[in-house]
PDB file of N, CA and C in Angstrom:
ATOM      1  N   UNK A 162       9.738  19.442   8.857  1.00 71.00           N
ATOM      2  CA  UNK A 162       8.681  19.071   9.784  1.00 71.00           C
ATOM      3  C   UNK A 162       8.046  17.763   9.334  1.00 71.00           C
ATOM      4  N   UNK A 163       7.741  16.925  10.277  1.00 89.00           N
ATOM      5  CA  UNK A 163       7.077  15.637   9.982  1.00 89.00           C
ATOM      6  C   UNK A 163       5.611  15.890   9.737  1.00 89.00           C
ATOM      7  N   UNK A 164       5.125  15.405   8.609  1.00 92.00           N
ATOM      8  CA  UNK A 164       3.717  15.526   8.246  1.00 92.00           C
ATOM      9  C   UNK A 164       3.204  14.136   7.816  1.00 92.00           C
ATOM     10  N   UNK A 165       1.884  13.953   7.789  1.00 92.00           N
ATOM     11  CA  UNK A 165       1.353  12.674   7.315  1.00 92.00           C
ATOM     12  C   UNK A 165       1.813  12.317   5.902  1.00 92.00           C
ATOM     13  N   UNK A 166       2.047  13.320   5.064  1.00 92.00           N
ATOM     14  CA  UNK A 166       2.491  13.075   3.701  1.00 92.00           C
ATOM     15  C   UNK A 166       3.854  12.395   3.630  1.00 92.00           C
ATOM     16  N   UNK A 167       4.639  12.534   4.706  1.00 94.00           N
ATOM     17  CA  UNK A 167       5.975  11.913   4.748  1.00 94.00           C
ATOM     18  C   UNK A 167       5.887  10.400   4.992  1.00 94.00           C
ATOM     19  N   UNK A 168       4.704   9.914   5.326  1.00 94.00           N
ATOM     20  CA  UNK A 168       4.498   8.483   5.635  1.00 94.00           C
ATOM     21  C   UNK A 168       3.294   7.987   4.826  1.00 94.00           C
ATOM     22  N   UNK A 169       3.447   7.951   3.493  1.00 95.00           N
ATOM     23  CA  UNK A 169       2.281   7.681   2.650  1.00 95.00           C
ATOM     24  C   UNK A 169       1.620   6.307   2.888  1.00 95.00           C
ATOM     25  N   UNK A 170       2.417   5.297   3.115  1.00 96.00           N
ATOM     26  CA  UNK A 170       1.844   3.956   3.302  1.00 96.00           C
ATOM     27  C   UNK A 170       1.007   3.896   4.581  1.00 96.00           C
ATOM     28  N   UNK A 171       1.588   4.374   5.676  1.00 96.00           N
ATOM     29  CA  UNK A 171       0.857   4.347   6.951  1.00 96.00           C
ATOM     30  C   UNK A 171      -0.344   5.276   6.937  1.00 96.00           C
ATOM     31  N   UNK A 172      -0.187   6.464   6.342  1.00 97.00           N
ATOM     32  CA  UNK A 172      -1.294   7.407   6.305  1.00 97.00           C
ATOM     33  C   UNK A 172      -2.439   6.866   5.443  1.00 97.00           C
ATOM     34  N   UNK A 173      -2.111   6.260   4.316  1.00 97.00           N
ATOM     35  CA  UNK A 173      -3.156   5.701   3.443  1.00 97.00           C
ATOM     36  C   UNK A 173      -3.902   4.567   4.159  1.00 97.00           C
ATOM     37  N   UNK A 174      -3.170   3.726   4.866  1.00 96.00           N
ATOM     38  CA  UNK A 174      -3.811   2.612   5.589  1.00 96.00           C
ATOM     39  C   UNK A 174      -4.737   3.151   6.685  1.00 96.00           C
ATOM     40  N   UNK A 175      -4.290   4.130   7.419  1.00 96.00           N
ATOM     41  CA  UNK A 175      -5.081   4.698   8.503  1.00 96.00           C
ATOM     42  C   UNK A 175      -6.349   5.352   7.940  1.00 96.00           C
ATOM     43  N   UNK A 176      -6.217   6.084   6.831  1.00 96.00           N
ATOM     44  CA  UNK A 176      -7.384   6.700   6.193  1.00 96.00           C
ATOM     45  C   UNK A 176      -8.374   5.644   5.700  1.00 96.00           C
ATOM     46  N   UNK A 177      -7.869   4.563   5.143  1.00 96.00           N
ATOM     47  CA  UNK A 177      -8.741   3.490   4.673  1.00 96.00           C
ATOM     48  C   UNK A 177      -9.505   2.850   5.832  1.00 96.00           C
ATOM     49  N   UNK A 178      -8.843   2.596   6.929  1.00 96.00           N
ATOM     50  CA  UNK A 178      -9.519   2.038   8.109  1.00 96.00           C
ATOM     51  C   UNK A 178     -10.595   3.004   8.592  1.00 96.00           C
ATOM     52  N   UNK A 179     -10.274   4.285   8.630  1.00 94.00           N
ATOM     53  CA  UNK A 179     -11.265   5.265   9.061  1.00 94.00           C
ATOM     54  C   UNK A 179     -12.491   5.306   8.176  1.00 94.00           C
ATOM     55  N   UNK A 180     -12.280   5.275   6.864  1.00 93.00           N
ATOM     56  CA  UNK A 180     -13.404   5.284   5.936  1.00 93.00           C
ATOM     57  C   UNK A 180     -14.233   3.994   6.042  1.00 93.00           C
ATOM     58  N   UNK A 181     -13.569   2.876   6.203  1.00 94.00           N
ATOM     59  CA  UNK A 181     -14.308   1.609   6.368  1.00 94.00           C
ATOM     60  C   UNK A 181     -15.107   1.583   7.674  1.00 94.00           C
ATOM     61  N   UNK A 182     -14.461   1.942   8.779  1.00 93.00           N
ATOM     62  CA  UNK A 182     -15.149   1.963  10.062  1.00 93.00           C
ATOM     63  C   UNK A 182     -16.277   2.979  10.039  1.00 93.00           C
ATOM     64  N   UNK A 183     -16.036   4.151   9.481  1.00 90.00           N
ATOM     65  CA  UNK A 183     -17.062   5.184   9.393  1.00 90.00           C
ATOM     66  C   UNK A 183     -18.223   4.726   8.503  1.00 90.00           C
ATOM     67  N   UNK A 184     -17.914   4.090   7.408  1.00 89.00           N
ATOM     68  CA  UNK A 184     -18.916   3.587   6.499  1.00 89.00           C
ATOM     69  C   UNK A 184     -19.799   2.510   7.116  1.00 89.00           C
ATOM     70  N   UNK A 185     -19.251   1.794   8.049  1.00 92.00           N
ATOM     71  CA  UNK A 185     -20.016   0.769   8.755  1.00 92.00           C
ATOM     72  C   UNK A 185     -20.714   1.312  10.002  1.00 92.00           C
ATOM     73  N   UNK A 186     -20.560   2.621  10.202  1.00 90.00           N
ATOM     74  CA  UNK A 186     -21.130   3.335  11.335  1.00 90.00           C
ATOM     75  C   UNK A 186     -20.581   2.855  12.682  1.00 90.00           C
ATOM     76  N   UNK A 187     -19.329   2.412  12.677  1.00 91.00           N
ATOM     77  CA  UNK A 187     -18.646   2.017  13.894  1.00 91.00           C
ATOM     78  C   UNK A 187     -18.047   3.241  14.571  1.00 91.00           C
ATOM     79  N   UNK A 188     -17.774   4.280  13.778  1.00 87.00           N
ATOM     80  CA  UNK A 188     -17.259   5.559  14.270  1.00 87.00           C
ATOM     81  C   UNK A 188     -18.161   6.657  13.744  1.00 87.00           C
ATOM     82  N   UNK A 189     -19.152   7.016  14.494  1.00 82.00           N
ATOM     83  CA  UNK A 189     -20.131   7.985  14.029  1.00 82.00           C
ATOM     84  C   UNK A 189     -19.589   9.422  14.159  1.00 82.00           C
ATOM     85  N   UNK A 190     -19.767  10.188  13.112  1.00 76.00           N
ATOM     86  CA  UNK A 190     -19.378  11.602  13.064  1.00 76.00           C
ATOM     87  C   UNK A 190     -17.923  11.744  13.511  1.00 76.00           C
ATOM     88  N   UNK A 191     -17.703  12.435  14.615  1.00 79.00           N
ATOM     89  CA  UNK A 191     -16.324  12.659  15.085  1.00 79.00           C
ATOM     90  C   UNK A 191     -15.911  11.701  16.190  1.00 79.00           C
ATOM     91  N   UNK A 192     -16.716  10.687  16.454  1.00 82.00           N
ATOM     92  CA  UNK A 192     -16.397   9.736  17.513  1.00 82.00           C
ATOM     93  C   UNK A 192     -15.227   8.813  17.169  1.00 82.00           C
ATOM     94  N   UNK A 193     -14.567   8.353  18.171  1.00 88.00           N
ATOM     95  CA  UNK A 193     -13.453   7.420  17.996  1.00 88.00           C
ATOM     96  C   UNK A 193     -12.180   8.076  17.534  1.00 88.00           C
ATOM     97  N   UNK A 194     -11.100   7.355  17.647  1.00 93.00           N
ATOM     98  CA  UNK A 194      -9.790   7.827  17.192  1.00 93.00           C
ATOM     99  C   UNK A 194      -8.984   6.671  16.671  1.00 93.00           C
ATOM    100  N   UNK A 195      -8.136   6.989  15.732  1.00 96.00           N
ATOM    101  CA  UNK A 195      -7.274   6.003  15.086  1.00 96.00           C
ATOM    102  C   UNK A 195      -5.855   6.513  15.072  1.00 96.00           C
ATOM    103  N   UNK A 196      -4.911   5.624  15.297  1.00 97.00           N
ATOM    104  CA  UNK A 196      -3.509   6.027  15.214  1.00 97.00           C
ATOM    105  C   UNK A 196      -2.646   4.842  14.748  1.00 97.00           C
ATOM    106  N   UNK A 197      -1.454   5.154  14.290  1.00 97.00           N
ATOM    107  CA  UNK A 197      -0.489   4.112  13.938  1.00 97.00           C
ATOM    108  C   UNK A 197       0.913   4.638  14.163  1.00 97.00           C
ATOM    109  N   UNK A 198       1.775   3.775  14.595  1.00 98.00           N
ATOM    110  CA  UNK A 198       3.179   4.118  14.843  1.00 98.00           C
ATOM    111  C   UNK A 198       3.869   4.367  13.504  1.00 98.00           C
ATOM    112  N   UNK A 199       4.710   5.404  13.436  1.00 97.00           N
ATOM    113  CA  UNK A 199       5.452   5.647  12.206  1.00 97.00           C
ATOM    114  C   UNK A 199       6.965   5.501  12.407  1.00 97.00           C
ATOM    115  N   UNK A 200       7.423   5.611  13.623  1.00 96.00           N
ATOM    116  CA  UNK A 200       8.822   5.314  13.946  1.00 96.00           C
ATOM    117  C   UNK A 200       8.921   5.138  15.453  1.00 96.00           C
ATOM    118  N   UNK A 201      10.133   5.044  15.966  1.00 95.00           N
ATOM    119  CA  UNK A 201      10.319   4.756  17.406  1.00 95.00           C
ATOM    120  C   UNK A 201       9.828   5.885  18.304  1.00 95.00           C
ATOM    121  N   UNK A 202       9.675   7.088  17.745  1.00 96.00           N
ATOM    122  CA  UNK A 202       9.356   8.248  18.570  1.00 96.00           C
ATOM    123  C   UNK A 202       8.089   9.005  18.173  1.00 96.00           C
ATOM    124  N   UNK A 203       7.366   8.534  17.132  1.00 98.00           N
ATOM    125  CA  UNK A 203       6.213   9.266  16.620  1.00 98.00           C
ATOM    126  C   UNK A 203       5.100   8.345  16.145  1.00 98.00           C
ATOM    127  N   UNK A 204       3.893   8.910  16.138  1.00 98.00           N
ATOM    128  CA  UNK A 204       2.746   8.195  15.575  1.00 98.00           C
ATOM    129  C   UNK A 204       1.816   9.182  14.867  1.00 98.00           C
ATOM    130  N   UNK A 205       1.087   8.661  13.903  1.00 97.00           N
ATOM    131  CA  UNK A 205       0.015   9.392  13.250  1.00 97.00           C
ATOM    132  C   UNK A 205      -1.251   9.194  14.049  1.00 97.00           C
ATOM    133  N   UNK A 206      -2.070  10.249  14.137  1.00 97.00           N
ATOM    134  CA  UNK A 206      -3.344  10.128  14.841  1.00 97.00           C
ATOM    135  C   UNK A 206      -4.357  11.047  14.160  1.00 97.00           C
ATOM    136  N   UNK A 207      -5.629  10.681  14.282  1.00 95.00           N
ATOM    137  CA  UNK A 207      -6.687  11.538  13.746  1.00 95.00           C
ATOM    138  C   UNK A 207      -6.757  12.808  14.581  1.00 95.00           C
ATOM    139  N   UNK A 208      -6.988  13.918  13.893  1.00 94.00           N
ATOM    140  CA  UNK A 208      -7.142  15.200  14.568  1.00 94.00           C
ATOM    141  C   UNK A 208      -8.472  15.285  15.283  1.00 94.00           C
ATOM    142  N   UNK A 209      -8.549  16.119  16.272  1.00 89.00           N
ATOM    143  CA  UNK A 209      -9.812  16.359  16.984  1.00 89.00           C
ATOM    144  C   UNK A 209     -10.865  16.850  16.013  1.00 89.00           C
ATOM    145  N   UNK A 210     -12.095  16.305  16.160  1.00 89.00           N
ATOM    146  CA  UNK A 210     -13.214  16.753  15.335  1.00 89.00           C
ATOM    147  C   UNK A 210     -13.249  16.222  13.929  1.00 89.00           C
ATOM    148  N   UNK A 211     -12.498  15.168  13.639  1.00 88.00           N
ATOM    149  CA  UNK A 211     -12.438  14.626  12.272  1.00 88.00           C
ATOM    150  C   UNK A 211     -13.499  13.541  12.062  1.00 88.00           C
ATOM    151  N   UNK A 212     -14.251  13.664  10.971  1.00 89.00           N
ATOM    152  CA  UNK A 212     -15.244  12.658  10.575  1.00 89.00           C
ATOM    153  C   UNK A 212     -14.483  11.508   9.921  1.00 89.00           C
ATOM    154  N   UNK A 213     -14.450  10.345  10.543  1.00 90.00           N
ATOM    155  CA  UNK A 213     -13.656   9.236  10.024  1.00 90.00           C
ATOM    156  C   UNK A 213     -14.187   8.646   8.748  1.00 90.00           C
ATOM    157  N   UNK A 214     -15.494   8.814   8.452  1.00 89.00           N
ATOM    158  CA  UNK A 214     -16.061   8.246   7.235  1.00 89.00           C
ATOM    159  C   UNK A 214     -15.539   8.889   5.967  1.00 89.00           C
ATOM    160  N   UNK A 215     -14.940  10.062   6.089  1.00 91.00           N
ATOM    161  CA  UNK A 215     -14.345  10.736   4.921  1.00 91.00           C
ATOM    162  C   UNK A 215     -12.884  11.102   5.225  1.00 91.00           C
ATOM    163  N   UNK A 216     -12.226  10.305   6.017  1.00 93.00           N
ATOM    164  CA  UNK A 216     -10.879  10.601   6.457  1.00 93.00           C
ATOM    165  C   UNK A 216      -9.888  10.651   5.299  1.00 93.00           C
ATOM    166  N   UNK A 217      -9.092  11.719   5.274  1.00 95.00           N
ATOM    167  CA  UNK A 217      -7.988  11.833   4.330  1.00 95.00           C
ATOM    168  C   UNK A 217      -6.795  12.444   5.070  1.00 95.00           C
ATOM    169  N   UNK A 218      -5.718  12.726   4.349  1.00 95.00           N
ATOM    170  CA  UNK A 218      -4.495  13.225   4.979  1.00 95.00           C
ATOM    171  C   UNK A 218      -4.723  14.484   5.815  1.00 95.00           C
ATOM    172  N   UNK A 219      -5.664  15.315   5.412  1.00 95.00           N
ATOM    173  CA  UNK A 219      -5.903  16.565   6.149  1.00 95.00           C
ATOM    174  C   UNK A 219      -6.469  16.320   7.535  1.00 95.00           C
ATOM    175  N   UNK A 220      -6.951  15.116   7.791  1.00 95.00           N
ATOM    176  CA  UNK A 220      -7.503  14.761   9.114  1.00 95.00           C
ATOM    177  C   UNK A 220      -6.508  14.082  10.010  1.00 95.00           C
ATOM    178  N   UNK A 221      -5.274  13.927   9.557  1.00 97.00           N
ATOM    179  CA  UNK A 221      -4.218  13.246  10.337  1.00 97.00           C
ATOM    180  C   UNK A 221      -3.166  14.237  10.800  1.00 97.00           C
ATOM    181  N   UNK A 222      -2.464  13.868  11.848  1.00 97.00           N
ATOM    182  CA  UNK A 222      -1.351  14.672  12.344  1.00 97.00           C
ATOM    183  C   UNK A 222      -0.316  13.741  12.991  1.00 97.00           C
ATOM    184  N   UNK A 223       0.879  14.284  13.223  1.00 98.00           N
ATOM    185  CA  UNK A 223       1.956  13.527  13.842  1.00 98.00           C
ATOM    186  C   UNK A 223       2.123  14.022  15.294  1.00 98.00           C
ATOM    187  N   UNK A 224       2.240  13.052  16.205  1.00 97.00           N
ATOM    188  CA  UNK A 224       2.533  13.357  17.621  1.00 97.00           C
ATOM    189  C   UNK A 224       3.733  12.550  18.062  1.00 97.00           C
ATOM    190  N   UNK A 225       4.401  13.051  19.097  1.00 97.00           N
ATOM    191  CA  UNK A 225       5.504  12.286  19.678  1.00 97.00           C
ATOM    192  C   UNK A 225       4.952  11.371  20.742  1.00 97.00           C
ATOM    193  N   UNK A 226       5.806  10.547  21.331  1.00 97.00           N
ATOM    194  CA  UNK A 226       5.338   9.541  22.287  1.00 97.00           C
ATOM    195  C   UNK A 226       4.941  10.144  23.640  1.00 97.00           C
ATOM    196  N   UNK A 227       5.055  11.458  23.782  1.00 97.00           N
ATOM    197  CA  UNK A 227       4.476  12.135  24.961  1.00 97.00           C
ATOM    198  C   UNK A 227       3.124  12.736  24.621  1.00 97.00           C
ATOM    199  N   UNK A 228       2.659  12.524  23.402  1.00 96.00           N
ATOM    200  CA  UNK A 228       1.357  13.027  22.966  1.00 96.00           C
ATOM    201  C   UNK A 228       1.365  14.465  22.495  1.00 96.00           C
ATOM    202  N   UNK A 229       2.521  15.036  22.320  1.00 96.00           N
ATOM    203  CA  UNK A 229       2.646  16.405  21.838  1.00 96.00           C
ATOM    204  C   UNK A 229       2.598  16.451  20.317  1.00 96.00           C
ATOM    205  N   UNK A 230       1.829  17.395  19.794  1.00 96.00           N
ATOM    206  CA  UNK A 230       1.731  17.579  18.353  1.00 96.00           C
ATOM    207  C   UNK A 230       3.051  18.098  17.830  1.00 96.00           C
ATOM    208  N   UNK A 231       3.538  17.506  16.715  1.00 96.00           N
ATOM    209  CA  UNK A 231       4.740  17.986  16.048  1.00 96.00           C
ATOM    210  C   UNK A 231       4.459  19.371  15.451  1.00 96.00           C
ATOM    211  N   UNK A 232       3.278  19.566  14.891  1.00 95.00           N
ATOM    212  CA  UNK A 232       2.841  20.858  14.379  1.00 95.00           C
ATOM    213  C   UNK A 232       1.925  21.474  15.427  1.00 95.00           C
ATOM    214  N   UNK A 233       2.405  22.459  16.144  1.00 93.00           N
ATOM    215  CA  UNK A 233       1.663  23.082  17.254  1.00 93.00           C
ATOM    216  C   UNK A 233       0.372  23.739  16.801  1.00 93.00           C
ATOM    217  N   UNK A 234       0.180  23.950  15.521  1.00 94.00           N
ATOM    218  CA  UNK A 234      -1.037  24.555  15.015  1.00 94.00           C
ATOM    219  C   UNK A 234      -2.198  23.554  14.944  1.00 94.00           C
ATOM    220  N   UNK A 235      -1.891  22.265  15.074  1.00 94.00           N
ATOM    221  CA  UNK A 235      -2.918  21.213  14.967  1.00 94.00           C
ATOM    222  C   UNK A 235      -3.317  20.746  16.365  1.00 94.00           C
ATOM    223  N   UNK A 236      -4.583  20.314  16.479  1.00 89.00           N
ATOM    224  CA  UNK A 236      -5.110  19.881  17.773  1.00 89.00           C
ATOM    225  C   UNK A 236      -5.390  18.383  17.778  1.00 89.00           C
ATOM    226  N   UNK A 237      -4.645  17.633  18.575  1.00 88.00           N
ATOM    227  CA  UNK A 237      -4.927  16.188  18.657  1.00 88.00           C
ATOM    228  C   UNK A 237      -6.195  15.946  19.458  1.00 88.00           C
ATOM    229  N   UNK A 238      -6.720  14.766  19.363  1.00 87.00           N
ATOM    230  CA  UNK A 238      -7.907  14.406  20.123  1.00 87.00           C
ATOM    231  C   UNK A 238      -7.604  14.340  21.614  1.00 87.00           C
ATOM    232  N   UNK A 239      -8.651  14.371  22.421  1.00 87.00           N
ATOM    233  CA  UNK A 239      -8.513  14.286  23.866  1.00 87.00           C
ATOM    234  C   UNK A 239      -7.929  12.940  24.309  1.00 87.00           C
ATOM    235  N   UNK A 240      -8.076  11.906  23.479  1.00 92.00           N
ATOM    236  CA  UNK A 240      -7.566  10.579  23.829  1.00 92.00           C
ATOM    237  C   UNK A 240      -6.114  10.349  23.404  1.00 92.00           C
ATOM    238  N   UNK A 241      -5.467  11.352  22.842  1.00 96.00           N
ATOM    239  CA  UNK A 241      -4.078  11.218  22.406  1.00 96.00           C
ATOM    240  C   UNK A 241      -3.165  10.698  23.495  1.00 96.00           C
ATOM    241  N   UNK A 242      -3.281  11.184  24.733  1.00 96.00           N
ATOM    242  CA  UNK A 242      -2.393  10.653  25.799  1.00 96.00           C
ATOM    243  C   UNK A 242      -2.516   9.142  25.976  1.00 96.00           C
ATOM    244  N   UNK A 243      -3.710   8.575  25.777  1.00 96.00           N
ATOM    245  CA  UNK A 243      -3.883   7.120  25.903  1.00 96.00           C
ATOM    246  C   UNK A 243      -3.122   6.424  24.778  1.00 96.00           C
ATOM    247  N   UNK A 244      -3.208   6.923  23.559  1.00 98.00           N
ATOM    248  CA  UNK A 244      -2.482   6.345  22.432  1.00 98.00           C
ATOM    249  C   UNK A 244      -0.978   6.402  22.717  1.00 98.00           C
ATOM    250  N   UNK A 245      -0.490   7.576  23.159  1.00 98.00           N
ATOM    251  CA  UNK A 245       0.927   7.759  23.433  1.00 98.00           C
ATOM    252  C   UNK A 245       1.402   6.786  24.522  1.00 98.00           C
ATOM    253  N   UNK A 246       0.614   6.614  25.550  1.00 97.00           N
ATOM    254  CA  UNK A 246       0.996   5.691  26.630  1.00 97.00           C
ATOM    255  C   UNK A 246       1.153   4.268  26.108  1.00 97.00           C
ATOM    256  N   UNK A 247       0.228   3.825  25.274  1.00 98.00           N
ATOM    257  CA  UNK A 247       0.320   2.461  24.720  1.00 98.00           C
ATOM    258  C   UNK A 247       1.576   2.299  23.887  1.00 98.00           C
ATOM    259  N   UNK A 248       1.900   3.278  23.046  1.00 98.00           N
ATOM    260  CA  UNK A 248       3.094   3.204  22.218  1.00 98.00           C
ATOM    261  C   UNK A 248       4.380   3.252  23.074  1.00 98.00           C
ATOM    262  N   UNK A 249       4.357   4.054  24.123  1.00 97.00           N
ATOM    263  CA  UNK A 249       5.549   4.118  25.013  1.00 97.00           C
ATOM    264  C   UNK A 249       5.748   2.819  25.776  1.00 97.00           C
ATOM    265  N   UNK A 250       4.676   2.257  26.284  1.00 97.00           N
ATOM    266  CA  UNK A 250       4.776   1.082  27.143  1.00 97.00           C
ATOM    267  C   UNK A 250       5.100  -0.198  26.402  1.00 97.00           C
ATOM    268  N   UNK A 251       4.694  -0.284  25.150  1.00 97.00           N
ATOM    269  CA  UNK A 251       4.886  -1.532  24.416  1.00 97.00           C
ATOM    270  C   UNK A 251       5.327  -1.236  22.975  1.00 97.00           C
ATOM    271  N   UNK A 252       6.607  -1.351  22.690  1.00 96.00           N
ATOM    272  CA  UNK A 252       7.097  -1.048  21.333  1.00 96.00           C
ATOM    273  C   UNK A 252       6.501  -1.941  20.237  1.00 96.00           C
ATOM    274  N   UNK A 253       5.865  -3.047  20.609  1.00 97.00           N
ATOM    275  CA  UNK A 253       5.259  -3.900  19.603  1.00 97.00           C
ATOM    276  C   UNK A 253       3.891  -3.388  19.152  1.00 97.00           C
ATOM    277  N   UNK A 254       3.302  -2.431  19.877  1.00 98.00           N
ATOM    278  CA  UNK A 254       2.012  -1.867  19.462  1.00 98.00           C
ATOM    279  C   UNK A 254       2.242  -1.038  18.203  1.00 98.00           C
ATOM    280  N   UNK A 255       1.516  -1.361  17.164  1.00 97.00           N
ATOM    281  CA  UNK A 255       1.683  -0.664  15.877  1.00 97.00           C
ATOM    282  C   UNK A 255       0.486   0.221  15.527  1.00 97.00           C
ATOM    283  N   UNK A 256      -0.659  -0.009  16.164  1.00 97.00           N
ATOM    284  CA  UNK A 256      -1.825   0.830  15.914  1.00 97.00           C
ATOM    285  C   UNK A 256      -2.783   0.768  17.087  1.00 97.00           C
ATOM    286  N   UNK A 257      -3.592   1.809  17.208  1.00 97.00           N
ATOM    287  CA  UNK A 257      -4.637   1.878  18.219  1.00 97.00           C
ATOM    288  C   UNK A 257      -5.892   2.360  17.503  1.00 97.00           C
ATOM    289  N   UNK A 258      -6.964   1.569  17.583  1.00 95.00           N
ATOM    290  CA  UNK A 258      -8.235   1.883  16.923  1.00 95.00           C
ATOM    291  C   UNK A 258      -9.325   1.786  17.968  1.00 95.00           C
ATOM    292  N   UNK A 259     -10.042   2.890  18.193  1.00 87.00           N
ATOM    293  CA  UNK A 259     -11.161   2.850  19.134  1.00 87.00           C
ATOM    294  C   UNK A 259     -12.199   3.904  18.794  1.00 87.00           C
TER     295      UNK A 259
END
């Protein structure tokens, strides 16, 4: 199964962005979502309800380009379909931060 741990470089970068944005109060509490492409068919995204100021691997999950969670036990954010659409429509998109 694909997990954030399988993509250490991308996961670490996404966590660092979350902590920096959260520390600057750009993403308050569970607001906002962050994702990054990990291959042609998948991306990492913050899980629903995750506080970005203390983001670590446990707050990330893998989704496919249809926005479906690879691990059905995890819940992606409500904005996951928007992230998936951007990755599907433009292969040059490498991350989505909002």
